[in-house]
């Protein structure tokens, strides 16, 4: 079974449709991570939803591809590939649809195992690192691996560094890790190869599982630095059921260039 | 008092499962559900439940419980395992065995031993368990720690609440013509990253026999056998995964994702086990010899339709035990694998 190249304008192939067994297809836009590519993925997801193709079970956006799950007894690979290729491609004006979440993060070394080492390696103080990390408008590329676990980008080049050589067997729930140009928030205690630079008291996983509004691909995220004392206070509120996550007031729309 | 099963011995790995929670992969939530969806459906069919009712999934060995309800009809389906019932009322409830309904009374104790011929065994109870669905399912998501009974494996002392406090007496039923053997060959559609392996390496994969490693679990079946070389690097940009995906990490040993698959992954996937063979992948025990057969998408889709037809036919395959018992007597086969001990 070979991939199907689909030209977007009759000349240049824009995405490839790859078979993922008989229960899914992967619509792949290139092989690198960029906001532009991720936006194409999200636009196609919206287009598929609007088209209401029967036999599609769900779609799941990842960095550069859209996984489209299907019931193979309802729609064949060929029919689904054709239907997806026929979906009108429109480009969202970036900034118009996305929500921005504000997530409190404590960058104190008491809960951020690697912050001092990371700051030293990129040549800033821990406080400077925190203020740079918190000043970035992060974009939710995808959720995956564990329920409610977001992959966020893009970290400024000057504070980025590779994964840890030796992954940790365990980091605490809420750990904020960085590697390359990505930031990840671990909703549960889990093994981790990233550099842990902070911890949030926000229960990302619980919100997703309770069906409450929560982070979705395409959303924006800003981190709000908090003190260790505030972290402990908010963690207490979170365990009593508070959501901790805040939505920012919608930003004025920005035209894509 | 709430009708319940009191867990006396949970066995090595028992959890509540159903057919999973599709629709939430975009949030990083695995579809999950029974490792062997056919076994779970069959157990439910025996007691007259709809296919998606929650069941207890036991891996490697069964579990033991006491009934704390007026009456309950239960059935086990899956691998072979000794079933022992200690009747509190000294009633004769007939032979206790996998694949045969049993009507239990308050205080009856059921003990199920080591599972052979397969790794999984399912227990359905008429009416199902009274647990709140999370995201539309009562499956236990062990990685996420939610769903099922308190988001975890069951343990001794748990009271698994039942939906019904009693059921009327009815004939003992068995299921005909459903084979839960572990086939040595699983069918695979190539892709999405088959191109990350040379033709030679792909042929090596499809002509080799692998053994299921002991580190396998509900998330993945790890394979021991010929390692596969990547044509380029072994890292790709993480993309979506489904149960059945065969990813090949840097060490070249293939890993086949099972029902509780992680939702994304960054290793090339040489192929995906077809949906009709996922129940067999789920029930394959540690040490099982597995090989993989390349099939076309059209063949995979035909197999999916056949599987759907088999699943739909299960309620029609449930027949009174006496019919089969007579046939068994005539053929002198010994079908009684369990013991009823009414002396307790």
XYZ file of C-alpha atoms in Angstrom:
601
model
C 0.000 0.000 0.000
C 1.688 3.159 -1.107
C 1.078 6.720 -0.087
C -1.110 8.946 -2.175
C 0.297 12.374 -3.016
C -2.333 15.041 -3.208
C -1.569 18.239 -5.090
C -3.076 21.335 -3.513
C -2.780 23.517 -6.585
C -2.319 21.010 -9.351
C 1.462 21.234 -9.260
C 3.043 20.793 -5.845
C 1.985 17.949 -3.580
C 0.748 19.525 -0.370
C -0.087 16.479 1.739
C 0.301 12.730 1.551
C -2.316 10.237 2.626
C -0.726 7.290 4.413
C -2.476 4.066 5.449
C -2.522 3.369 9.203
C -3.920 -0.148 9.186
C -7.599 -0.452 8.311
C -8.811 1.830 11.105
C -7.058 5.102 10.293
C -5.271 7.184 7.730
C -2.590 9.751 8.334
C -2.729 12.968 6.347
C 0.819 14.213 6.450
C 1.948 17.751 5.652
C 5.722 17.644 5.274
C 8.060 16.239 7.877
C 9.044 19.165 10.031
C 7.558 21.073 12.929
C 6.301 24.541 12.165
C 3.358 26.690 13.077
C 2.388 26.976 9.422
C 2.328 23.193 8.947
C 0.433 22.651 12.202
C -2.140 25.241 11.110
C -2.735 23.274 7.895
C -3.368 20.184 10.012
C -5.852 22.045 12.214
C -7.588 23.601 9.200
C -8.035 20.174 7.627
C -9.442 18.824 10.912
C -11.995 21.638 10.898
C -12.794 20.997 7.228
C -13.345 17.290 7.872
C -15.597 18.052 10.792
C -17.635 20.465 8.689
C -17.900 17.954 5.838
C -19.583 15.385 8.108
C -18.157 12.345 6.286
C -19.888 9.239 7.595
C -17.610 6.450 8.758
C -15.119 8.805 10.411
C -14.813 7.975 14.104
C -12.602 10.866 15.186
C -9.611 12.942 14.152
C -6.496 13.690 16.162
C -4.096 16.458 15.197
C -0.368 16.023 15.733
C 2.565 18.293 14.792
C 2.501 17.807 11.049
C -0.192 15.236 10.395
C -3.827 14.520 11.039
C -4.817 11.029 12.127
C -8.288 10.299 10.787
C -9.816 7.241 12.410
C -12.465 5.360 10.491
C -14.781 2.415 10.740
C -13.515 0.173 7.936
C -16.942 -1.424 7.562
C -18.437 2.025 6.858
C -15.909 3.675 4.572
C -13.026 2.267 2.549
C -9.512 3.666 2.453
C -9.997 4.775 -1.150
C -13.336 6.462 -0.478
C -11.995 8.285 2.568
C -8.868 9.404 0.717
C -11.049 10.757 -2.074
C -13.405 12.510 0.335
C -10.540 14.169 2.181
C -8.866 15.275 -1.022
C -12.113 16.951 -2.068
C -12.409 19.036 1.094
C -12.099 22.725 0.284
C -8.832 24.005 1.689
C -9.108 27.299 3.411
C -6.528 28.921 5.549
C -7.496 30.251 8.927
C -6.353 33.765 9.687
C -3.965 32.982 12.456
C -4.985 34.418 15.794
C -8.687 34.629 15.052
C -9.819 31.299 16.447
C -7.326 30.431 19.118
C -8.017 30.844 22.803
C -5.159 31.676 25.102
C -4.841 29.931 28.443
C -2.893 31.317 31.364
C -1.119 28.610 33.350
C 0.600 29.441 36.653
C 4.073 27.929 36.902
C 6.511 27.920 39.778
C 10.115 28.108 38.535
C 11.592 27.682 42.024
C 14.356 25.081 42.178
C 12.413 23.336 44.968
C 9.984 22.063 42.315
C 12.109 22.573 39.177
C 14.935 20.040 39.378
C 16.836 21.292 36.361
C 16.271 25.049 36.332
C 19.681 26.019 37.676
C 21.537 23.691 35.324
C 19.432 24.788 32.339
C 19.867 28.480 33.136
C 23.623 28.035 33.507
C 23.886 26.125 30.233
C 22.042 28.774 28.230
C 23.891 31.558 30.055
C 21.198 33.340 32.045
C 20.124 33.434 35.690
C 17.236 31.244 36.867
C 15.042 34.317 37.228
C 15.912 35.499 33.738
C 15.145 32.075 32.365
C 11.742 32.118 34.055
C 10.876 35.544 32.751
C 11.874 34.633 29.185
C 9.932 31.342 29.305
C 6.900 33.150 30.716
C 7.042 35.951 28.153
C 6.644 33.613 25.172
C 3.253 33.123 23.495
C 3.261 29.325 23.355
C 1.183 27.442 20.794
C -0.463 24.074 21.534
C 0.785 21.837 18.711
C -0.861 18.688 19.984
C -1.992 16.702 22.979
C -0.676 13.212 23.329
C 1.148 10.449 25.087
C -0.916 10.874 28.279
C -4.411 12.329 28.730
C -4.282 16.112 28.533
C -0.518 16.318 27.934
C 0.244 19.343 25.738
C 3.235 19.850 23.447
C 3.936 23.577 23.223
C 6.187 25.668 21.000
C 8.200 27.496 20.094
C 10.842 28.111 22.676
C 13.198 30.963 21.721
C 16.438 29.544 20.326
C 18.498 31.266 23.033
C 16.916 29.248 25.861
C 16.582 25.936 24.053
C 18.730 22.860 24.676
C 18.565 19.117 23.913
C 16.864 16.422 25.993
C 18.623 15.140 29.077
C 21.222 12.450 28.385
C 19.701 10.238 31.074
C 15.911 10.420 31.311
C 14.450 10.599 34.805
C 12.432 7.580 35.908
C 9.892 9.847 37.515
C 8.879 13.495 37.573
C 5.984 14.931 39.574
C 2.567 15.647 38.110
C 2.511 19.200 36.751
C 6.203 19.192 35.794
C 7.053 21.609 32.986
C 9.849 20.238 30.823
C 11.734 21.674 27.877
C 13.786 20.167 25.052
C 14.726 21.623 21.695
C 12.054 24.203 20.842
C 9.300 22.440 22.836
C 7.738 22.778 26.255
C 5.728 19.889 27.661
C 3.521 19.799 30.738
C 3.248 16.365 32.360
C -0.253 15.955 33.773
C 0.689 12.893 35.790
C 3.765 11.558 37.487
C 5.720 9.945 34.647
C 9.151 9.162 33.274
C 10.683 12.173 31.562
C 13.604 12.867 29.257
C 13.050 16.612 29.242
C 14.702 19.261 31.393
C 12.323 20.156 34.205
C 12.219 23.955 34.591
C 8.987 24.423 36.530
C 5.851 22.932 37.940
C 2.218 23.943 37.631
C -0.508 23.248 40.187
C -3.084 23.215 37.355
C -4.703 19.766 36.955
C -4.609 19.523 33.158
C -5.588 15.883 32.997
C -8.576 16.091 35.344
C -10.104 18.908 33.313
C -9.771 16.989 30.076
C -11.282 13.877 31.650
C -14.205 15.727 33.178
C -15.114 17.188 29.807
C -14.424 20.741 31.076
C -13.014 23.160 28.520
C -9.298 22.515 28.356
C -6.261 22.936 26.156
C -6.766 21.982 22.525
C -4.417 22.028 19.532
C -4.292 25.545 18.115
C -4.838 27.228 21.485
C -2.331 29.686 22.903
C -0.665 29.339 26.312
C 1.091 31.848 28.529
C 2.847 30.841 31.713
C 2.443 33.069 34.759
C 5.407 32.817 37.152
C 4.327 32.161 40.733
C 6.217 31.860 43.999
C 6.631 28.624 45.893
C 4.107 29.888 48.433
C 1.537 30.594 45.734
C 2.250 27.213 44.175
C 1.430 25.500 47.440
C -1.718 27.567 47.956
C -2.969 26.862 44.396
C -2.056 23.169 44.650
C -4.260 23.013 47.739
C -7.117 24.691 45.865
C -6.614 22.358 42.907
C -6.886 19.286 45.099
C -10.151 20.746 46.434
C -11.432 20.882 42.850
C -10.494 24.384 41.645
C -9.593 24.592 37.962
C -6.568 26.948 38.271
C -6.463 27.348 34.477
C -7.588 30.772 33.291
C -8.658 31.916 29.860
C -7.269 35.243 28.740
C -9.644 37.759 27.234
C -9.683 37.155 23.477
C -6.892 39.023 21.762
C -7.678 41.255 18.776
C -7.442 39.183 15.610
C -4.192 39.226 13.736
C -4.055 38.825 9.999
C -1.790 36.114 8.706
C 0.913 37.429 6.471
C -26.921 -2.985 50.883
C -25.504 -2.286 47.459
C -25.214 -5.493 45.467
C -21.552 -6.183 44.810
C -18.779 -8.660 44.213
C -16.360 -8.693 47.115
C -12.876 -9.302 45.768
C -11.100 -11.946 47.848
C -8.055 -12.347 45.630
C -7.590 -9.944 42.704
C -5.228 -12.146 40.705
C -2.088 -10.686 39.140
C -3.715 -8.163 36.798
C -7.485 -7.721 36.838
C -9.370 -4.599 35.808
C -12.750 -3.441 34.596
C -12.865 -3.017 30.826
C -15.382 -2.563 28.041
C -14.890 -1.916 24.342
C -13.062 1.353 24.980
C -13.631 5.081 24.624
C -13.224 6.220 21.028
C -13.423 9.944 20.338
C -10.855 11.397 22.741
C -7.526 10.638 21.100
C -7.151 14.328 20.248
C -6.919 14.907 24.000
C -4.263 12.241 24.400
C -6.742 9.682 25.715
C -6.208 6.144 24.448
C -9.195 4.256 23.112
C -8.310 1.464 25.539
C -10.773 -1.247 26.445
C -10.498 -5.022 26.522
C -7.258 -6.467 25.171
C -9.297 -9.218 23.540
C -12.461 -7.467 22.416
C -13.899 -10.739 21.122
C -13.500 -12.438 24.499
C -15.230 -9.521 26.241
C -18.085 -9.551 23.719
C -18.485 -13.322 24.063
C -18.684 -13.187 27.870
C -21.338 -10.475 27.623
C -23.312 -12.393 24.995
C -23.471 -15.416 27.305
C -25.281 -13.497 30.036
C -27.423 -11.517 27.606
C -25.620 -8.175 28.022
C -25.033 -5.774 25.176
C -21.530 -6.004 23.730
C -20.172 -2.845 25.355
C -21.047 -3.736 28.951
C -18.184 -3.601 31.435
C -16.481 -6.902 32.290
C -13.608 -7.970 34.519
C -10.492 -8.619 32.445
C -8.036 -11.045 34.042
C -4.520 -11.449 32.666
C -2.353 -14.529 33.386
C -4.673 -15.789 36.134
C -8.211 -15.321 37.299
C -9.519 -13.792 40.502
C -11.666 -14.831 43.448
C -14.771 -13.164 44.775
C -17.777 -13.664 47.012
C -21.226 -12.612 45.877
C -22.822 -9.958 48.050
C -26.151 -9.806 46.243
C -29.266 -11.982 46.251
C -28.359 -13.628 42.982
C -26.247 -13.063 39.893
C -25.649 -14.760 36.600
C -22.018 -14.741 35.517
C -19.982 -16.209 32.698
C -16.291 -16.453 31.949
C -14.916 -16.493 28.421
C -11.359 -16.520 27.109
C -8.429 -18.786 27.837
C -8.801 -22.082 29.693
C -8.774 -21.788 33.463
C -9.981 -23.882 36.378
C -13.171 -22.476 37.891
C -14.167 -23.500 41.395
C -17.446 -22.514 43.033
C -18.094 -22.935 46.730
C -21.828 -22.759 47.113
C -23.105 -21.173 50.302
C -26.446 -22.922 49.902
C -25.136 -26.366 48.956
C -27.119 -26.081 45.771
C -26.025 -27.985 42.712
C -25.327 -25.234 40.246
C -23.986 -27.568 37.596
C -20.475 -27.784 36.231
C -18.423 -24.622 36.696
C -16.315 -23.867 33.674
C -15.215 -21.187 31.298
C -17.792 -20.639 28.585
C -20.842 -21.630 30.623
C -23.263 -19.407 32.558
C -23.580 -19.877 36.312
C -26.331 -18.631 38.594
C -24.806 -17.644 41.936
C -26.465 -16.931 45.259
C -25.491 -14.685 48.127
C -22.281 -15.852 49.749
C -21.168 -18.075 46.893
C -17.437 -17.920 46.348
C -15.894 -18.237 42.895
C -12.191 -18.863 42.397
C -10.527 -18.895 39.005
C -6.995 -20.201 38.640
C -4.178 -19.822 36.154
C -5.158 -19.061 32.570
C -3.656 -21.346 29.943
C -3.803 -21.301 26.131
C -4.237 -17.517 26.182
C -3.349 -14.596 28.415
C -6.824 -13.185 28.983
C -10.081 -14.225 30.561
C -13.248 -12.139 30.816
C -16.011 -12.317 33.355
C -19.386 -10.808 32.552
C -22.216 -10.464 35.036
C -25.785 -10.044 33.862
C -26.687 -6.337 34.010
C -23.049 -5.307 34.357
C -21.257 -3.269 37.000
C -22.591 -0.053 38.448
C -19.639 2.261 37.945
C -19.783 5.753 36.474
C -18.494 5.933 32.910
C -15.634 8.369 32.265
C -15.686 9.835 28.775
C -18.366 7.359 27.778
C -16.679 4.160 28.967
C -16.100 2.116 32.101
C -12.711 0.893 30.855
C -9.833 1.335 33.271
C -7.108 3.513 31.759
C -4.114 2.371 33.763
C -1.633 4.878 32.345
C -4.053 7.747 32.852
C -5.247 6.395 36.201
C -8.952 6.893 35.548
C -12.075 4.989 34.571
C -13.156 1.523 35.661
C -12.978 0.928 39.391
C -11.102 3.881 40.918
C -8.807 4.106 37.892
C -6.702 1.130 38.924
C -6.366 -2.638 39.005
C -8.797 -4.276 41.393
C -7.429 -5.384 44.744
C -8.465 -7.588 47.629
C -11.317 -6.112 49.622
C -12.768 -4.093 46.731
C -16.542 -4.139 46.463
C -17.368 -4.049 42.753
C -20.929 -2.715 42.633
C -23.417 -4.631 40.512
C -26.287 -3.118 38.551
C -28.714 -5.893 39.573
C -29.400 -7.382 43.001
C -30.937 -10.559 41.617
C -31.844 -12.259 38.354
C -34.484 -14.916 37.640
C -33.406 -18.514 37.245
C -32.759 -19.484 33.650
C -31.233 -22.301 31.708
C -27.466 -22.695 31.723
C -26.127 -21.426 28.427
C -22.968 -22.001 26.413
C -21.471 -20.302 23.368
C -21.040 -22.277 20.171
C -18.533 -21.870 17.407
C -16.299 -19.156 18.834
C -12.622 -20.002 18.816
C -10.301 -17.870 20.892
C -7.136 -19.674 19.893
C -4.003 -17.607 19.402
C -3.151 -17.802 15.713
C 0.563 -17.865 14.971
C 0.125 -15.298 12.217
C -1.233 -11.796 12.509
C -2.197 -9.890 9.377
C -0.566 -6.525 8.752
C -1.074 -3.629 6.355
C 2.220 -1.904 5.585
C 2.732 1.743 6.465
C 2.552 4.514 7.454
C 6.377 4.582 7.584
C 7.252 1.330 5.808
C 9.430 3.482 3.572
C 11.811 3.957 6.509
C 12.874 0.330 5.974
C 14.494 -1.229 2.928
C 12.676 -3.923 0.976
C 15.122 -6.443 2.462
C 14.308 -5.377 6.035
C 10.584 -5.415 5.346
C 10.850 -8.922 3.945
C 12.873 -9.934 6.979
C 10.066 -8.736 9.243
C 7.387 -10.610 7.321
C 9.391 -13.834 7.070
C 10.547 -13.980 10.700
C 9.022 -15.494 13.799
C 9.048 -13.420 16.967
C 8.367 -14.323 20.575
C 6.240 -12.151 22.818
C 8.532 -10.682 25.499
C 7.669 -10.941 29.179
C 7.744 -7.132 29.447
C 4.585 -6.961 27.313
C 1.496 -5.426 28.879
C -1.855 -3.838 28.020
C -0.083 -1.036 26.201
C 2.250 -2.978 23.991
C 3.423 -6.403 22.892
C 7.202 -6.356 22.717
C 8.778 -8.736 20.221
C 11.954 -10.753 20.596
C 13.518 -11.904 17.342
C 15.397 -10.555 14.342
C 16.118 -6.843 14.730
C 15.275 -4.502 11.876
C 17.628 -1.866 10.511
C 16.228 1.541 9.651
C 17.008 2.913 6.209
C 17.511 6.396 7.647
C 17.228 7.613 11.220
C 14.904 6.082 13.753
C 13.376 9.327 14.952
C 10.425 10.833 13.156
C 8.308 13.798 14.107
C 5.807 12.278 16.585
C 2.520 11.419 14.957
C -0.693 9.630 15.841
C -0.850 5.938 16.661
C -3.604 3.358 16.812
C -3.704 -0.070 18.469
C -1.894 -2.502 16.190
C 0.783 -0.012 15.136
C 4.168 -1.742 14.878
C 6.830 0.750 15.794
C 10.515 0.047 15.502
C 12.663 2.001 17.972
C 16.387 2.527 17.730
C 17.319 -0.953 18.984
C 15.448 -2.496 16.025
C 13.131 -4.707 18.091
C 9.523 -4.193 16.971
C 6.843 -3.156 19.476
C 3.188 -3.732 18.647
C 0.817 -1.323 20.367
C -2.198 -2.885 22.072
C -5.520 -1.485 23.184
C -4.079 0.895 25.764
C -1.636 2.300 23.240
C -0.053 5.671 23.824
C -1.705 8.097 21.407
C 1.432 9.488 19.782
C 4.905 8.212 19.084
C 8.126 9.182 17.403
C 9.445 5.916 15.980
C 8.796 4.735 12.401
C 5.916 2.310 12.062
C 6.598 -0.465 9.579
C 2.968 -1.603 9.524
C -0.237 -1.947 11.493
C -1.943 -5.178 12.589
C -5.427 -5.233 11.054
C -8.401 -4.584 13.320
C -9.812 -8.101 12.876
C -6.620 -9.523 14.417
C -6.339 -7.114 17.368
C -8.270 -9.463 19.705
C -5.759 -12.220 18.887
C -2.870 -9.825 19.477
C -4.452 -8.932 22.816
C -4.809 -12.510 23.998
C -1.380 -13.697 22.831
C 0.483 -14.840 25.957
C 4.093 -14.139 26.872
C 6.355 -16.470 24.919
C 3.844 -16.945 22.083
C 5.453 -17.388 18.671
C 4.104 -14.732 16.335
C 4.704 -13.998 12.690
C 3.210 -11.365 10.475
C 1.556 -11.692 7.103
C 1.409 -8.796 4.675
C -2.121 -8.199 3.380
C -3.661 -5.595 1.089
C -5.995 -2.888 2.332
C -8.861 -4.604 0.505
C -8.126 -7.846 2.368
C -7.948 -5.966 5.674
C -11.293 -4.283 5.025
C -12.888 -7.622 4.073
C -11.553 -9.119 7.311
C -13.037 -6.202 9.274
C -16.457 -6.911 7.748
C -16.111 -10.612 8.616
C -15.180 -9.724 12.176
C -18.142 -7.353 12.492
C -20.441 -10.134 11.250
C -18.976 -12.576 13.790
C -19.426 -10.025 16.588
C -23.042 -9.415 15.567
C -23.719 -13.161 15.482
C -22.602 -13.826 19.068
C -26.065 -13.590 20.676
C -27.318 -16.192 18.173
C -24.521 -18.566 19.136
C -25.642 -18.728 22.757
C -27.495 -22.034 23.222
C -28.727 -24.108 26.162
C -25.898 -26.144 27.661
C -27.928 -29.361 27.705
C -27.922 -29.466 23.891
C -24.154 -29.274 23.790
C -23.735 -31.582 26.764
C -25.701 -34.295 25.003
C -23.569 -33.864 21.923
C -20.479 -34.002 24.099
C -21.580 -37.219 25.795
C -22.105 -38.776 22.412
C -18.627 -37.840 21.346
C -17.235 -38.809 24.785
C -15.319 -35.556 25.034
C -14.626 -34.414 28.555
C -15.731 -30.816 28.751
C -15.836 -30.475 32.487
C -12.755 -28.561 33.414
C -13.984 -27.197 36.690
C -15.152 -28.590 39.985
C -18.171 -27.780 42.069
C -17.598 -28.179 45.727
C -20.862 -27.999 47.631
C -19.309 -28.877 50.961
C -18.278 -25.389 51.892
